[in-house]
Coordinates of C-alpha atoms and ligand atoms in Angstrom, one line a residue:
M1 CA -14.9 55.2 16.3
N2 CA -16.1 51.6 17.0
Y3 CA -17.2 50.0 13.8
Y4 CA -17.4 46.5 15.0
T5 CA -17.8 45.0 18.4
T6 CA -16.6 41.4 18.9
P7 CA -18.7 39.0 20.8
S8 CA -16.2 39.0 23.7
E9 CA -16.4 42.8 23.9
S10 CA -20.2 42.5 23.9
A11 CA -20.1 39.9 26.6
R12 CA -17.9 42.1 28.8
N13 CA -20.1 45.0 28.2
I14 CA -23.1 43.0 29.3
L15 CA -21.5 42.0 32.6
I16 CA -20.4 45.6 33.2
A17 CA -23.9 47.0 32.3
N18 CA -25.6 44.4 34.6
D19 CA -23.2 45.1 37.5
R20 CA -25.1 46.9 40.3
G21 CA -22.1 47.3 42.5
G22 CA -20.9 44.1 44.2
Y23 CA -23.5 41.9 42.5
T24 CA -24.7 41.4 39.0
I25 CA -28.4 41.2 38.0
P26 CA -29.3 38.4 35.4
T27 CA -30.9 41.0 33.1
S28 CA -32.6 44.3 33.8
G29 CA -36.4 44.4 34.0
L30 CA -37.2 40.6 34.3
Y31 CA -34.6 39.8 37.0
P32 CA -33.6 43.0 38.8
Y33 CA -31.9 41.4 41.9
Q34 CA -29.0 39.1 42.7
W35 CA -29.8 35.4 41.8
N36 CA -27.8 32.8 43.5
W37 CA -26.7 30.4 40.7
D38 CA -26.6 33.2 38.1
S39 CA -24.1 35.0 40.3
A40 CA -21.8 32.0 40.5
V41 CA -21.7 31.8 36.7
A42 CA -21.2 35.6 36.5
A43 CA -18.1 35.2 38.7
L44 CA -16.6 33.0 36.0
G45 CA -17.2 35.7 33.4
F46 CA -15.6 38.4 35.5
A47 CA -12.7 36.1 36.2
E48 CA -11.7 36.5 32.6
F49 CA -11.0 40.2 32.9
D50 CA -11.4 41.4 36.5
I51 CA -10.5 38.7 39.0
D52 CA -11.2 40.9 42.0
R53 CA -14.7 41.6 40.8
A54 CA -15.2 37.9 40.4
W55 CA -14.5 37.3 44.1
V56 CA -16.7 40.3 45.1
E57 CA -19.6 38.6 43.3
L58 CA -19.3 35.5 45.4
E59 CA -18.6 37.4 48.6
T60 CA -21.8 39.5 48.1
L61 CA -23.8 36.3 47.6
F62 CA -22.6 34.9 50.9
S63 CA -23.3 38.1 52.7
G64 CA -26.9 37.0 52.4
Q65 CA -26.4 33.7 54.1
W66 CA -28.9 32.8 56.8
A67 CA -28.0 31.8 60.3
D68 CA -28.8 28.1 59.5
G69 CA -26.4 28.1 56.6
M70 CA -28.9 28.5 53.7
V71 CA -27.9 30.9 50.9
P72 CA -31.1 32.3 49.4
H73 CA -32.0 32.1 45.7
I74 CA -32.7 35.8 45.5
L75 CA -31.1 38.7 47.5
F76 CA -33.2 41.8 47.3
H77 CA -30.4 44.3 47.8
K78 CA -32.5 47.3 46.6
P79 CA -36.3 47.5 46.2
D80 CA -37.6 47.1 42.6
P81 CA -41.4 47.3 42.1
G82 CA -41.0 45.7 38.6
Y83 CA -40.5 42.2 40.1
F84 CA -43.0 39.8 41.7
P85 CA -42.8 38.1 44.2
G86 CA -40.7 40.6 46.1
P87 CA -39.3 40.7 49.7
D88 CA -42.7 41.4 51.3
V89 CA -44.2 38.3 49.8
W90 CA -41.3 36.0 50.7
G91 CA -40.7 37.2 54.2
G92 CA -37.1 35.9 54.3
T93 CA -35.4 35.9 57.7
G94 CA -31.7 36.4 56.7
P95 CA -29.4 39.4 57.1
I96 CA -30.5 40.8 53.7
A97 CA -34.0 40.8 52.4
S98 CA -34.3 37.6 50.5
S99 CA -36.4 34.7 49.2
G100 CA -36.8 31.7 51.5
V101 CA -35.5 28.9 49.2
T102 CA -32.0 28.2 47.9
Q103 CA -30.7 27.3 44.4
P104 CA -28.4 24.6 43.0
P105 CA -25.0 25.2 44.8
L106 CA -22.6 26.2 42.0
A107 CA -20.7 28.7 44.1
A108 CA -18.0 26.4 45.6
T109 CA -17.3 24.9 42.2
M110 CA -17.0 28.3 40.6
A111 CA -14.9 29.7 43.5
R112 CA -12.5 26.8 42.8
R113 CA -12.3 27.8 39.1
V114 CA -11.8 31.5 39.9
W115 CA -9.0 30.5 42.4
E116 CA -7.4 28.3 39.7
K117 CA -7.2 31.2 37.4
D118 CA -5.0 33.1 39.9
R119 CA -4.0 31.3 43.0
V120 CA -1.9 34.1 44.4
V121 CA -4.8 36.6 44.4
G122 CA -7.3 33.9 45.2
E123 CA -6.0 32.1 48.2
A124 CA -6.9 34.6 50.9
R125 CA -10.4 35.1 49.3
L126 CA -11.0 31.4 49.0
R127 CA -9.9 30.7 52.6
A128 CA -12.2 33.5 53.9
L129 CA -15.2 32.1 51.9
F130 CA -14.6 28.5 52.8
P131 CA -16.5 28.4 56.1
A132 CA -19.6 29.9 54.6
M133 CA -19.5 27.5 51.6
L134 CA -19.1 24.6 54.0
A135 CA -22.0 25.8 56.2
W136 CA -24.2 25.9 53.1
H137 CA -23.1 22.4 52.1
R138 CA -24.0 21.2 55.6
W139 CA -27.4 22.8 55.4
F140 CA -28.1 20.7 52.3
M141 CA -27.0 17.6 54.1
N142 CA -29.3 18.4 57.1
W143 CA -32.4 19.5 55.2
R144 CA -32.5 18.4 51.6
L145 CA -31.6 14.7 51.4
D146 CA -34.0 11.8 50.8
E147 CA -33.4 8.4 52.3
H148 CA -31.1 7.4 49.5
G149 CA -29.0 10.5 49.7
A150 CA -30.4 12.2 46.6
V151 CA -30.9 15.9 47.0
C152 CA -34.4 17.3 47.0
T153 CA -35.9 20.5 45.8
T154 CA -38.7 22.0 47.9
H155 CA -39.9 24.5 45.3
P156 CA -39.5 24.5 41.5
W157 CA -37.7 27.8 41.9
E158 CA -35.2 26.1 44.2
A159 CA -34.1 23.7 41.5
G160 CA -33.8 26.7 39.1
R161 CA -35.7 24.8 36.4
D162 CA -39.0 26.4 37.2
N163 CA -41.5 24.7 34.9
A164 CA -39.6 21.5 34.0
P165 CA -41.8 18.5 33.4
D166 CA -39.9 16.9 36.3
W167 CA -42.3 18.6 38.7
D168 CA -45.6 18.0 36.9
G169 CA -46.6 15.1 39.2
A170 CA -45.7 16.9 42.4
M171 CA -47.3 20.1 41.2
A172 CA -50.6 18.3 40.5
G173 CA -50.7 17.5 44.2
I174 CA -50.7 21.1 45.3
D175 CA -54.0 22.7 46.1
A176 CA -53.6 26.4 45.1
S177 CA -57.4 27.2 45.1
D178 CA -56.9 29.7 47.9
V179 CA -53.8 31.4 46.6
G180 CA -55.6 34.7 46.2
E181 CA -55.1 37.6 43.8
Y182 CA -51.6 38.6 42.7
Q183 CA -50.0 40.4 39.7
R184 CA -47.3 38.7 37.7
R185 CA -44.6 40.9 36.4
D186 CA -42.5 38.5 34.3
T187 CA -45.0 38.5 31.4
S188 CA -44.9 42.3 31.2
H189 CA -41.1 42.1 30.4
V190 CA -41.0 39.2 28.0
N191 CA -43.3 37.1 25.7
S192 CA -45.7 35.1 27.9
A193 CA -45.4 32.1 25.5
D194 CA -41.8 31.8 26.7
R195 CA -42.8 31.7 30.4
P196 CA -44.5 29.4 32.8
T197 CA -48.3 29.2 32.7
K198 CA -50.8 30.6 35.3
Y199 CA -51.4 27.0 36.6
D200 CA -47.7 26.8 37.4
Y201 CA -47.5 30.3 38.8
D202 CA -50.4 29.7 41.2
R203 CA -48.6 26.8 42.7
Y204 CA -45.2 28.6 42.9
I205 CA -46.9 31.3 44.9
K206 CA -48.9 28.9 47.1
L207 CA -45.6 27.2 48.1
V208 CA -44.1 30.6 49.0
Q209 CA -47.2 31.2 51.2
I210 CA -46.7 27.9 53.0
G211 CA -43.0 28.6 53.6
R212 CA -43.6 32.1 54.8
E213 CA -46.4 30.9 57.2
A214 CA -43.9 28.4 58.6
G215 CA -41.3 31.2 59.1
W216 CA -39.1 29.2 56.7
D217 CA -38.5 26.7 59.6
Q218 CA -37.0 23.7 57.8
A219 CA -38.1 21.2 60.5
K220 CA -41.7 22.4 60.1
L221 CA -41.5 22.5 56.4
L222 CA -40.5 18.8 56.3
E223 CA -44.0 18.1 57.6
L224 CA -45.9 20.9 55.8
N225 CA -44.5 21.2 52.3
P226 CA -46.5 19.2 49.7
F227 CA -43.6 19.6 47.2
R228 CA -40.4 17.6 47.7
V229 CA -38.7 16.1 44.6
A230 CA -35.2 14.5 44.5
D231 CA -33.8 15.8 41.2
P232 CA -30.7 15.6 39.0
T233 CA -29.9 19.4 39.2
M234 CA -29.8 19.5 43.0
S235 CA -28.1 16.1 43.3
F236 CA -25.3 16.5 40.8
T237 CA -24.5 20.1 41.7
T238 CA -24.4 19.4 45.5
L239 CA -22.3 16.3 44.9
R240 CA -19.9 18.4 42.7
A241 CA -19.7 21.2 45.3
A242 CA -18.9 18.6 48.0
R243 CA -16.1 17.2 45.8
D244 CA -14.7 20.7 45.2
L245 CA -14.9 21.6 48.9
L246 CA -13.0 18.5 49.7
T247 CA -10.3 19.3 47.1
I248 CA -10.0 22.9 48.4
S249 CA -9.8 21.7 52.0
Q250 CA -7.0 19.3 51.1
E251 CA -5.0 21.7 48.9
L252 CA -5.3 24.6 51.5
G253 CA -4.9 22.3 54.5
I254 CA -8.2 23.3 56.0
A255 CA -9.9 20.8 58.3
A256 CA -13.4 20.0 57.1
E257 CA -14.8 17.1 59.1
G258 CA -17.0 14.6 57.3
L259 CA -16.6 15.7 53.7
N260 CA -15.4 12.3 52.5
A261 CA -18.4 10.6 53.9
D262 CA -20.7 13.3 52.5
V263 CA -19.3 12.8 49.0
A264 CA -20.0 9.0 49.3
R265 CA -23.5 9.6 50.5
L266 CA -24.3 12.2 47.8
E267 CA -22.8 10.0 45.2
A268 CA -25.0 7.0 46.2
G269 CA -28.0 9.4 46.2
A270 CA -27.2 10.8 42.7
R271 CA -26.8 7.2 41.4
S272 CA -30.2 6.3 42.9
L273 CA -31.8 8.8 40.4
W274 CA -31.0 6.4 37.5
N275 CA -34.4 5.4 36.1
E276 CA -33.6 2.0 34.5
A277 CA -36.8 1.8 32.5
L278 CA -36.3 5.3 31.1
G279 CA -32.5 4.8 30.6
A280 CA -31.6 8.2 32.0
F281 CA -31.1 10.1 35.3
D282 CA -34.6 11.3 36.3
A283 CA -36.4 13.1 39.1
R284 CA -38.2 11.2 41.8
D285 CA -41.1 12.5 43.9
A286 CA -39.8 12.1 47.5
H287 CA -43.4 11.9 48.9
T288 CA -44.7 9.2 46.5
G289 CA -41.5 7.6 45.1
E290 CA -42.8 8.1 41.6
W291 CA -40.5 8.9 38.7
A292 CA -41.0 12.0 36.6
E293 CA -40.1 10.0 33.4
S294 CA -38.2 13.1 32.3
V295 CA -35.0 13.3 30.3
S296 CA -33.9 16.9 30.9
N297 CA -30.7 18.8 30.4
A298 CA -30.1 18.2 34.1
S299 CA -29.9 14.5 33.3
Y300 CA -26.7 15.4 31.4
L301 CA -25.0 16.9 34.5
C302 CA -23.9 13.4 35.7
W303 CA -20.3 13.9 34.5
Y304 CA -20.3 17.3 36.2
G305 CA -21.2 15.4 39.4
G306 CA -18.3 13.0 38.7
I307 CA -20.5 10.0 37.5
D308 CA -19.9 8.4 34.2
S309 CA -22.6 6.6 32.2
S310 CA -22.3 5.0 28.8
Q311 CA -26.0 5.3 28.2
M312 CA -26.0 9.0 28.9
L313 CA -22.9 9.3 26.6
D314 CA -24.9 7.6 23.8
R315 CA -27.7 10.1 24.5
V316 CA -25.3 13.0 24.3
K317 CA -24.0 11.8 20.9
T318 CA -27.6 11.5 19.6
V319 CA -28.6 14.9 20.9
L320 CA -25.4 16.5 19.4
T321 CA -26.2 15.0 15.9
T322 CA -30.0 15.2 15.8
V323 CA -31.0 18.4 17.6
P324 CA -29.9 21.6 15.7
H325 CA -29.1 23.5 18.9
P326 CA -28.4 21.2 21.8
I327 CA -28.9 20.4 24.7
P328 CA -32.6 20.8 24.9
S329 CA -34.0 21.1 28.4
Y330 CA -36.5 18.4 27.6
D331 CA -36.3 15.5 25.2
P332 CA -37.8 16.6 21.8
N333 CA -39.1 13.1 21.2
M334 CA -41.4 13.3 24.3
P335 CA -44.9 14.6 24.1
K336 CA -44.4 17.4 26.7
F337 CA -41.7 19.0 24.6
D338 CA -42.4 22.7 24.1
E339 CA -39.6 24.4 22.2
R340 CA -39.9 27.9 23.5
R341 CA -41.4 27.5 27.0
Y342 CA -38.6 28.0 29.4
W343 CA -37.5 24.6 30.9
R344 CA -39.8 22.4 28.8
G345 CA -37.6 22.4 25.7
P346 CA -35.3 25.4 25.2
T347 CA -31.5 25.2 25.3
W348 CA -29.6 27.0 28.1
A349 CA -26.0 27.9 27.4
F350 CA -24.9 27.7 31.0
M351 CA -26.3 24.2 31.4
N352 CA -24.3 23.2 28.4
M353 CA -21.2 24.7 30.0
L354 CA -21.7 22.6 33.2
A355 CA -22.3 19.4 31.1
G356 CA -19.2 20.4 29.0
F357 CA -17.0 20.8 32.1
G358 CA -18.0 17.3 33.2
L359 CA -17.6 15.6 29.8
A360 CA -14.1 17.0 29.4
E361 CA -13.1 16.1 32.9
M362 CA -14.3 12.5 32.5
G363 CA -12.4 11.9 29.3
H364 CA -15.2 12.7 26.8
G365 CA -13.3 15.5 25.1
V366 CA -14.8 15.0 21.7
E367 CA -18.3 15.4 22.9
A368 CA -17.3 18.3 25.2
E369 CA -15.7 20.1 22.3
A370 CA -18.6 19.5 20.0
L371 CA -21.0 20.9 22.6
R372 CA -18.8 23.9 23.2
L373 CA -18.6 24.8 19.5
K374 CA -22.3 24.4 19.0
T375 CA -23.0 26.6 22.0
A376 CA -20.5 29.2 20.7
R377 CA -22.3 29.2 17.3
L378 CA -25.7 29.5 19.0
I379 CA -24.6 32.6 21.0
A380 CA -22.6 34.2 18.2
G381 CA -25.5 33.7 15.8
H382 CA -28.5 34.6 18.1
G383 CA -27.1 36.9 20.8
F384 CA -26.8 36.7 24.5
A385 CA -30.3 35.4 25.3
E386 CA -31.6 33.9 28.5
Y387 CA -32.3 30.7 26.5
Y388 CA -32.9 29.5 22.9
D389 CA -35.3 27.5 20.8
P390 CA -33.3 24.3 20.3
I391 CA -34.8 23.7 16.8
T392 CA -34.5 27.2 15.2
G393 CA -31.9 28.7 17.6
S394 CA -34.1 31.8 18.0
P395 CA -33.5 33.7 21.3
A396 CA -36.1 33.5 24.0
G397 CA -36.8 35.0 27.4
G398 CA -34.7 38.0 28.5
N399 CA -31.8 39.4 26.5
S400 CA -28.3 40.9 27.3
F401 CA -28.2 38.0 29.8
T402 CA -25.4 37.9 32.4
W403 CA -24.8 34.1 32.5
T404 CA -24.9 33.7 28.7
A405 CA -22.2 36.4 28.5
A406 CA -20.2 34.8 31.2
V407 CA -20.4 31.4 29.4
W408 CA -19.1 33.0 26.3
L409 CA -16.1 34.6 28.1
H410 CA -15.2 31.6 30.2
W411 CA -16.0 28.6 27.9
A412 CA -17.9 28.9 24.6
G413 CA -16.0 31.7 23.0
R414 CA -12.6 30.6 24.2
N415 CA -10.0 30.4 21.4
Ligands
LIG1 C1 -38.7 34.0 38.3 O1 -39.1 34.9 39.0 O2 -39.2 33.6 37.2 C2 -37.5 33.2 38.7 O3 -37.3 32.2 37.9 C3 -37.7 32.8 40.2 O4 -36.4 32.4 40.6

């Protein structure tokens, strides 16, 4: 008889329950398919108790890679009428029904971590995945850089931070008056106050319609897409992935032409997102050059990207001591802060983990450990939520969430 389930047992049970055979859904109902960056985090969780399953997660993700190298943000392996917009709306052109945008590239970084857990088992799997990961990296270099080398997102869903204040300026420039009728499904699964507004959703769908009409042809979309924002999530994760691909290629003796130069270009691009007046890494509209004036949790991914900053370190120290449940996805002192609404305030455990990896690697062990312990307390006290209110800690969005469980197993709940 099981009287007491430890958080680690609960976390494992969540991963197992969300496993659909080769891929893991983020949570049933709200997100019933394979999401790109969720899967990369899920692999870390599986690596703690089933290393083969961790590799399978990543392999299944790359089975959806398009001919041009893009890896979609959603793979619709099996139809599910509970989700909108589904495969028919997106009209993806890859080998598996999919969306037409990508997501921040975490996979190469997580593949390296899974390999480091067991190099004997991992080497053949990593070697086999390497060409696909490199092709995805090159797709970013071809299609997503601005003139400074910062990495742009072409849809709020592509940056993964759907309704972040970072996009407000660019979103205002989208005419969604002809978007037509559609039925949202997200708000039938979770509280609508935790989710993006209708204003946002109309624009998300309008951008999907524009992409679909262009057949997801990237050359055409460079001309047609009204939304193109250079942002810290894309820039720091792409930089980090390039560094990891370089390390992997060196350690395994795989030739990977151009990666050194790519790292230098991406690093210059990421540094160009420093907004001097704001005193933080910020998003910049690639069409207008305007700053978003947004300090988000993505701003704190600089160390994950391998870039140190004393001003960001001061900010981390402040956030760790003044916000009850850090790191908020948007600065609580700014007027747009909204403590429950998705990426406009709430704390996301996996973003904390990425920031924590970077802080520890760059010699800021005290802050990394404080962040880890606060994240552990948040999860242990409030469950495996999608995200949390940074002031009260109360859970928001979906529950029994895959990446929060994986964060517990791999990082936050570590003894
Ligand atoms: C959604 O459907 O809300 C997702 O965030 C899109 O990726």
